CSV table of C-alpha atoms and ligand atoms in Angstrom, one decimal:
chain,number,residue,atom,x,y,z
I,13,UNK,CA,-29.2,-131.6,-73.1
I,14,UNK,CA,-32.8,-132.7,-73.3
I,15,UNK,CA,-35.5,-131.4,-71.0
I,16,UNK,CA,-36.9,-134.2,-68.9
I,17,UNK,CA,-39.1,-132.3,-66.6
I,18,UNK,CA,-42.8,-132.8,-66.7
I,19,UNK,CA,-45.9,-131.5,-65.0
I,20,UNK,CA,-47.0,-127.9,-65.0
I,21,UNK,CA,-44.2,-125.5,-64.0
I,22,UNK,CA,-46.5,-123.6,-61.7
I,23,UNK,CA,-47.0,-126.7,-59.5
I,24,UNK,CA,-44.1,-127.0,-57.0
I,25,UNK,CA,-42.0,-130.1,-57.1
I,26,UNK,CA,-42.4,-130.5,-53.3
I,27,UNK,CA,-45.2,-129.2,-51.2
I,28,UNK,CA,-45.1,-129.7,-47.4
I,29,UNK,CA,-47.7,-128.7,-44.9
I,30,UNK,CA,-47.5,-129.4,-41.1
I,31,UNK,CA,-44.8,-131.9,-41.8
I,32,UNK,CA,-43.7,-133.6,-38.6
I,33,UNK,CA,-41.2,-136.4,-38.1
I,34,UNK,CA,-40.6,-138.3,-34.9
I,35,UNK,CA,-37.3,-140.2,-34.5
I,36,UNK,CA,-36.9,-142.3,-31.4
I,37,UNK,CA,-38.0,-140.2,-28.4
I,38,UNK,CA,-37.7,-136.8,-30.2
I,39,UNK,CA,-39.8,-134.8,-32.6
I,40,UNK,CA,-37.1,-133.9,-35.1
I,41,UNK,CA,-39.2,-131.9,-37.6
I,42,UNK,CA,-42.0,-129.7,-36.1
I,43,UNK,CA,-44.9,-128.8,-38.4
I,44,UNK,CA,-42.9,-127.6,-41.4
I,45,UNK,CA,-44.6,-125.8,-44.3
I,46,UNK,CA,-42.6,-125.2,-47.5
I,47,UNK,CA,-42.5,-125.6,-51.2
I,48,UNK,CA,-39.7,-126.5,-53.6
I,49,UNK,CA,-40.1,-124.9,-57.0
I,50,UNK,CA,-39.5,-126.9,-60.2
I,51,UNK,CA,-36.4,-126.5,-62.3
I,52,UNK,CA,-34.6,-124.5,-59.6
I,53,UNK,CA,-31.9,-125.1,-57.0
I,54,UNK,CA,-33.2,-125.0,-53.5
I,55,UNK,CA,-30.7,-124.9,-50.7
I,56,UNK,CA,-31.5,-126.4,-47.4
I,57,UNK,CA,-29.3,-124.8,-44.8
I,58,UNK,CA,-28.9,-125.0,-41.1
I,59,UNK,CA,-26.5,-126.2,-38.3
I,60,UNK,CA,-25.6,-129.8,-37.6
I,61,UNK,CA,-28.5,-131.7,-36.1
I,62,UNK,CA,-31.3,-129.3,-37.2
I,63,UNK,CA,-33.0,-131.9,-39.3
I,64,UNK,CA,-31.8,-131.5,-42.9
I,65,UNK,CA,-31.1,-135.2,-43.5
I,66,UNK,CA,-34.4,-136.1,-41.9
I,67,UNK,CA,-36.3,-133.7,-44.2
I,68,UNK,CA,-34.5,-135.1,-47.2
I,69,UNK,CA,-35.2,-138.7,-46.2
I,70,UNK,CA,-38.9,-137.8,-45.9
I,71,UNK,CA,-38.9,-136.2,-49.4
I,72,UNK,CA,-37.1,-139.3,-50.8
I,73,UNK,CA,-39.6,-141.5,-49.0
I,74,UNK,CA,-37.2,-143.4,-46.8
I,75,UNK,CA,-38.2,-141.9,-43.4
I,76,UNK,CA,-40.6,-143.5,-41.0
I,77,UNK,CA,-43.1,-141.7,-38.8
I,78,UNK,CA,-43.8,-138.9,-41.1
I,79,UNK,CA,-47.1,-137.0,-40.5
I,80,UNK,CA,-48.8,-134.1,-42.2
I,81,UNK,CA,-48.8,-133.4,-45.9
I,82,UNK,CA,-45.8,-134.1,-48.1
I,83,UNK,CA,-46.4,-134.2,-51.9
I,84,UNK,CA,-43.6,-134.9,-54.2
I,85,UNK,CA,-44.0,-134.5,-58.0
I,86,UNK,CA,-47.7,-134.7,-57.6
I,87,UNK,CA,-47.7,-137.9,-55.5
I,88,UNK,CA,-47.5,-138.5,-51.7
I,89,UNK,CA,-43.8,-139.0,-50.7
I,90,UNK,CA,-42.7,-142.6,-50.8
I,91,UNK,CA,-45.2,-143.5,-53.6
I,92,UNK,CA,-43.7,-146.4,-55.7
I,93,UNK,CA,-44.2,-144.3,-58.9
I,94,UNK,CA,-41.7,-141.8,-57.6
I,95,UNK,CA,-38.8,-144.3,-57.4
I,96,UNK,CA,-37.4,-143.7,-60.8
I,97,UNK,CA,-38.3,-140.0,-60.9
I,98,UNK,CA,-36.2,-139.1,-57.8
I,99,UNK,CA,-32.4,-139.3,-57.5
I,100,UNK,CA,-31.3,-139.3,-53.8
I,101,UNK,CA,-27.7,-139.2,-52.7
I,102,UNK,CA,-27.3,-139.8,-48.9
I,103,UNK,CA,-24.7,-138.1,-46.7
I,104,UNK,CA,-22.6,-141.3,-46.6
I,105,UNK,CA,-22.0,-142.3,-50.2
I,106,UNK,CA,-22.5,-146.0,-50.9
I,107,UNK,CA,-20.5,-147.6,-53.7
I,108,UNK,CA,-18.8,-150.9,-54.1
I,109,UNK,CA,-15.1,-150.6,-53.5
I,110,UNK,CA,-14.3,-153.8,-55.4
I,111,UNK,CA,-16.0,-152.6,-58.6
I,112,UNK,CA,-14.7,-150.0,-61.0
I,113,UNK,CA,-16.6,-146.7,-61.5
I,114,UNK,CA,-18.2,-148.1,-64.7
I,115,UNK,CA,-19.0,-151.4,-63.1
I,116,UNK,CA,-20.7,-149.7,-60.2
I,117,UNK,CA,-22.8,-147.6,-62.5
I,118,UNK,CA,-23.8,-150.7,-64.7
I,119,UNK,CA,-24.8,-152.5,-61.5
I,120,UNK,CA,-27.1,-149.7,-60.4
I,121,UNK,CA,-28.3,-149.1,-63.9
I,122,UNK,CA,-29.4,-152.8,-64.2
I,123,UNK,CA,-31.4,-152.5,-61.0
I,124,UNK,CA,-33.1,-149.3,-62.3
I,125,UNK,CA,-33.7,-150.6,-65.8
I,126,UNK,CA,-33.5,-154.4,-65.9
I,127,UNK,CA,-33.7,-156.8,-68.8
I,128,UNK,CA,-31.6,-157.6,-71.8
I,129,UNK,CA,-33.5,-155.2,-74.1
I,130,UNK,CA,-32.4,-152.3,-71.9
I,131,UNK,CA,-28.6,-153.1,-72.2
I,132,UNK,CA,-27.9,-150.6,-74.9
I,133,UNK,CA,-29.8,-147.8,-73.2
I,134,UNK,CA,-27.9,-148.6,-69.9
I,135,UNK,CA,-24.6,-148.4,-71.6
I,136,UNK,CA,-25.5,-144.9,-72.9
I,137,UNK,CA,-26.9,-143.7,-69.6
I,138,UNK,CA,-23.7,-145.0,-67.7
I,139,UNK,CA,-21.4,-143.1,-70.1
I,140,UNK,CA,-23.5,-139.9,-69.9
I,141,UNK,CA,-23.5,-140.1,-66.1
I,142,UNK,CA,-19.8,-140.6,-65.9
I,143,UNK,CA,-19.3,-137.6,-68.2
I,144,UNK,CA,-21.7,-135.5,-66.2
I,145,UNK,CA,-19.6,-135.9,-63.0
I,146,UNK,CA,-16.3,-135.6,-64.8
I,147,UNK,CA,-15.0,-139.0,-64.0
I,148,UNK,CA,-14.2,-140.2,-67.6
I,149,UNK,CA,-10.5,-140.5,-66.9
I,150,UNK,CA,-11.3,-142.7,-63.9
I,151,UNK,CA,-14.1,-144.8,-65.3
I,152,UNK,CA,-12.0,-148.0,-65.1
I,153,UNK,CA,-10.5,-147.3,-61.7
I,154,UNK,CA,-11.6,-149.4,-58.7
I,155,UNK,CA,-14.0,-147.3,-56.5
I,156,UNK,CA,-11.9,-148.3,-53.5
I,157,UNK,CA,-8.9,-146.5,-55.0
I,158,UNK,CA,-10.7,-143.2,-55.5
I,159,UNK,CA,-10.3,-140.1,-53.4
I,160,UNK,CA,-13.2,-139.0,-51.1
I,161,UNK,CA,-14.4,-136.4,-53.6
I,162,UNK,CA,-14.2,-138.9,-56.5
I,163,UNK,CA,-16.2,-141.4,-54.5
I,164,UNK,CA,-18.9,-138.9,-53.8
I,165,UNK,CA,-19.1,-138.1,-57.5
I,166,UNK,CA,-19.7,-141.8,-58.2
I,167,UNK,CA,-22.7,-141.6,-55.9
I,168,UNK,CA,-23.9,-138.5,-57.7
I,169,UNK,CA,-23.5,-140.3,-61.0
I,170,UNK,CA,-25.6,-143.2,-59.7
I,171,UNK,CA,-28.4,-140.7,-58.9
I,172,UNK,CA,-28.1,-139.2,-62.4
I,173,UNK,CA,-28.5,-142.5,-64.1
I,174,UNK,CA,-32.3,-142.4,-64.4
I,175,UNK,CA,-32.3,-138.7,-65.5
I,176,UNK,CA,-34.4,-137.9,-62.4
I,177,UNK,CA,-36.8,-134.9,-62.4
I,178,UNK,CA,-35.9,-134.3,-58.7
I,179,UNK,CA,-32.4,-134.7,-57.3
I,180,UNK,CA,-32.1,-134.7,-53.5
I,181,UNK,CA,-28.5,-134.3,-52.5
I,182,UNK,CA,-27.4,-134.4,-48.9
I,183,UNK,CA,-24.3,-132.3,-48.4
I,184,UNK,CA,-22.8,-133.3,-51.8
I,185,UNK,CA,-19.9,-130.9,-51.6
I,186,UNK,CA,-18.6,-131.7,-48.1
I,187,UNK,CA,-14.9,-132.3,-48.1
I,188,UNK,CA,-14.4,-131.3,-51.7
I,189,UNK,CA,-11.7,-128.9,-52.8
I,190,UNK,CA,-12.8,-125.4,-54.1
I,191,UNK,CA,-12.2,-126.3,-57.8
I,192,UNK,CA,-14.4,-129.5,-57.5
I,193,UNK,CA,-17.0,-127.6,-55.5
I,194,UNK,CA,-17.2,-125.0,-58.3
I,195,UNK,CA,-17.4,-127.7,-61.0
I,196,UNK,CA,-20.2,-129.5,-59.1
I,197,UNK,CA,-22.2,-126.3,-58.7
I,198,UNK,CA,-21.8,-125.6,-62.4
I,199,UNK,CA,-23.2,-129.1,-63.0
I,200,UNK,CA,-26.1,-128.4,-60.7
I,201,UNK,CA,-26.9,-125.2,-62.6
I,202,UNK,CA,-26.6,-127.0,-65.9
I,203,UNK,CA,-29.0,-129.7,-64.8
I,204,UNK,CA,-31.5,-127.1,-63.6
I,205,UNK,CA,-31.3,-124.8,-66.7
I,206,UNK,CA,-30.9,-127.3,-69.5
I,207,UNK,CA,-32.7,-130.5,-68.2
I,208,UNK,CA,-35.2,-128.7,-66.0
I,209,UNK,CA,-34.2,-130.8,-63.1
I,210,UNK,CA,-35.3,-129.7,-59.6
I,211,UNK,CA,-32.5,-129.8,-57.1
I,212,UNK,CA,-32.8,-129.9,-53.3
I,213,UNK,CA,-29.3,-129.6,-51.8
I,214,UNK,CA,-28.4,-129.4,-48.2
I,215,UNK,CA,-25.3,-127.8,-46.9
I,216,UNK,CA,-24.0,-126.2,-43.7
I,217,UNK,CA,-21.6,-124.1,-45.6
I,218,UNK,CA,-23.3,-120.7,-45.9
I,219,UNK,CA,-21.3,-119.4,-48.9
I,220,UNK,CA,-22.9,-122.2,-51.0
I,221,UNK,CA,-26.3,-120.5,-50.2
I,222,UNK,CA,-25.3,-117.8,-52.6
I,223,UNK,CA,-25.3,-120.3,-55.5
I,224,UNK,CA,-28.9,-121.4,-54.8
I,225,UNK,CA,-32.0,-119.9,-56.4
I,226,UNK,CA,-34.0,-120.3,-53.2
I,227,UNK,CA,-33.2,-121.0,-49.6
I,228,UNK,CA,-34.8,-122.9,-46.8
I,229,UNK,CA,-33.1,-122.0,-43.5
I,230,UNK,CA,-33.6,-124.4,-40.7
I,231,UNK,CA,-32.9,-124.4,-37.0
I,232,UNK,CA,-33.8,-127.1,-34.4
I,233,UNK,CA,-36.4,-128.8,-36.5
I,234,UNK,CA,-38.1,-125.7,-37.6
I,235,UNK,CA,-37.9,-123.4,-40.7
I,236,UNK,CA,-36.4,-120.0,-40.0
I,237,UNK,CA,-36.9,-118.6,-43.4
I,238,UNK,CA,-38.2,-119.6,-46.8
I,239,UNK,CA,-41.1,-121.6,-45.5
I,240,UNK,CA,-44.8,-121.0,-46.0
I,241,UNK,CA,-45.9,-121.7,-42.4
I,242,UNK,CA,-44.4,-118.3,-41.4
I,243,UNK,CA,-45.0,-116.1,-44.4
I,244,UNK,CA,-43.8,-113.1,-42.4
I,245,UNK,CA,-40.4,-114.8,-42.5
I,246,UNK,CA,-40.5,-113.8,-46.1
I,247,UNK,CA,-37.2,-113.8,-47.9
I,248,UNK,CA,-36.5,-117.0,-49.7
I,249,UNK,CA,-34.0,-115.9,-52.4
I,250,UNK,CA,-30.5,-115.0,-51.1
I,251,UNK,CA,-31.0,-111.4,-52.2
I,252,UNK,CA,-34.3,-111.1,-50.3
I,253,UNK,CA,-32.9,-112.7,-47.2
I,254,UNK,CA,-29.9,-110.3,-47.1
I,255,UNK,CA,-32.2,-107.3,-47.8
I,256,UNK,CA,-34.7,-108.2,-45.2
I,257,UNK,CA,-32.1,-108.7,-42.4
I,258,UNK,CA,-29.8,-105.9,-43.5
I,259,UNK,CA,-26.9,-108.3,-43.8
I,260,UNK,CA,-24.2,-108.5,-46.4
I,261,UNK,CA,-24.1,-112.3,-46.5
I,262,UNK,CA,-26.5,-115.1,-46.2
I,263,UNK,CA,-24.4,-116.2,-43.2
I,264,UNK,CA,-25.1,-112.8,-41.6
I,265,UNK,CA,-28.8,-113.1,-42.4
I,266,UNK,CA,-28.9,-116.6,-40.9
I,267,UNK,CA,-27.3,-115.4,-37.6
I,268,UNK,CA,-29.6,-112.4,-37.5
I,269,UNK,CA,-32.6,-114.8,-37.8
I,270,UNK,CA,-31.2,-117.2,-35.2
I,271,UNK,CA,-30.8,-114.3,-32.7
I,272,UNK,CA,-34.4,-113.1,-33.5
I,273,UNK,CA,-35.7,-116.7,-32.9
I,274,UNK,CA,-33.8,-117.0,-29.6
I,275,UNK,CA,-35.1,-113.6,-28.4
I,276,UNK,CA,-38.7,-114.7,-29.4
I,277,UNK,CA,-38.2,-118.0,-27.4
I,278,UNK,CA,-37.1,-116.0,-24.3
I,279,UNK,CA,-40.1,-113.7,-24.6
I,280,UNK,CA,-42.4,-116.7,-24.8
I,281,UNK,CA,-40.8,-118.2,-21.7
I,282,UNK,CA,-41.0,-115.0,-19.6
I,283,UNK,CA,-44.7,-114.4,-20.5
I,284,UNK,CA,-45.6,-118.0,-19.7
E,1,ATP,N1,-32.5,-142.7,-35.1
E,1,ATP,C1,-32.7,-141.6,-34.4
E,1,ATP,N2,-33.2,-141.6,-33.2
E,1,ATP,C2,-33.4,-140.4,-32.5
E,1,ATP,N3,-33.0,-139.2,-32.9
E,1,ATP,C3,-32.4,-139.2,-34.1
E,1,ATP,C4,-32.2,-140.3,-34.9
E,1,ATP,N4,-31.6,-139.9,-36.1
E,1,ATP,C5,-31.4,-138.6,-35.9
E,1,ATP,N5,-31.9,-138.2,-34.8
E,1,ATP,C6,-31.8,-136.8,-34.3
E,1,ATP,O1,-32.6,-136.0,-35.2
E,1,ATP,C7,-32.0,-134.7,-35.3
E,1,ATP,C8,-31.9,-134.3,-36.8
E,1,ATP,O2,-30.9,-135.2,-37.4
E,1,ATP,P1,-30.5,-134.9,-38.9
E,1,ATP,O3,-29.6,-136.1,-39.3
E,1,ATP,O4,-31.7,-134.8,-39.7
E,1,ATP,O5,-29.7,-133.6,-38.8
E,1,ATP,P2,-28.8,-132.8,-40.0
E,1,ATP,O6,-29.4,-131.4,-40.0
E,1,ATP,O7,-28.8,-133.6,-41.2
E,1,ATP,O8,-27.4,-132.7,-39.3
E,1,ATP,P3,-25.9,-132.8,-40.0
E,1,ATP,O9,-25.7,-131.4,-40.6
E,1,ATP,O10,-25.0,-133.1,-38.9
E,1,ATP,O11,-26.0,-133.9,-41.0
E,1,ATP,C9,-30.7,-134.7,-34.5
E,1,ATP,O12,-30.9,-134.0,-33.3
E,1,ATP,C10,-30.5,-136.2,-34.3
E,1,ATP,O13,-29.8,-136.4,-33.1
E,2,MG,MG1,-27.3,-134.5,-42.2
């Protein structure tokens, strides 16, 4: 595979400082500080409702009421120049049921890269993306007739069409069987190591954390570990997290940090 990454490797793909997001009446993200290194897989983990999708929407530039600093690939999040450089797969995959896998991809490829002159290139990109997600044998099946896991792989293929430098994947392995999950994680690692793609992947399955190079752990709109706003939180690789908390698993480390945070909240309340 070719290396499509650009920009100095020492510059992070994403840099957030004091990132705050308000949705409706609530402050959903509270002054987050973190970085996402280039060419690596960063896992975003935390319980349901902690703000993972909101953070990803902010990075992809689709979230309103974002304040603070959020730089993505050297531009402010949401900058039009980033549109073709980011692949974003939302939690609810959107593909057209009445089109085949290949037709879906050609449709999105035409939006991404319009014009007659681009037709050959589109054909190549579509074939490559279908191969990447291992759907070659289902390329001519209607999306409406695919299984849940196959449909979510079509969405992933759409995100891979433009050979993005940054892939933002919101719970891409939810509901997949263990074999498919393994295959997808292998694909993520291939993208990072051979194409230099930066991946930001959310999950609430803690065993997937072990497959990430770096972790951001979230709880209730804040970063528990891996962020830069609380450098004392330290550990941002799975190994460092386990070591720092004396836990055998990332799940154990997470629970340890949650307990610590709850105890700290209580102390704050009683000293108020
Ligand atoms: N439109 C909205 N108005 C008000 N609050 C919202 C809105 N959308 C989301 N929220 C709240 O923002 C918080 C974070 O939501 P978000 O979808 O980012 O969580 P998540 O970590 O992705 O959860 P899950 O693991 O269930 O997908 C939740 O408490 C949710 O109720
Ligand atoms: Mg979510």
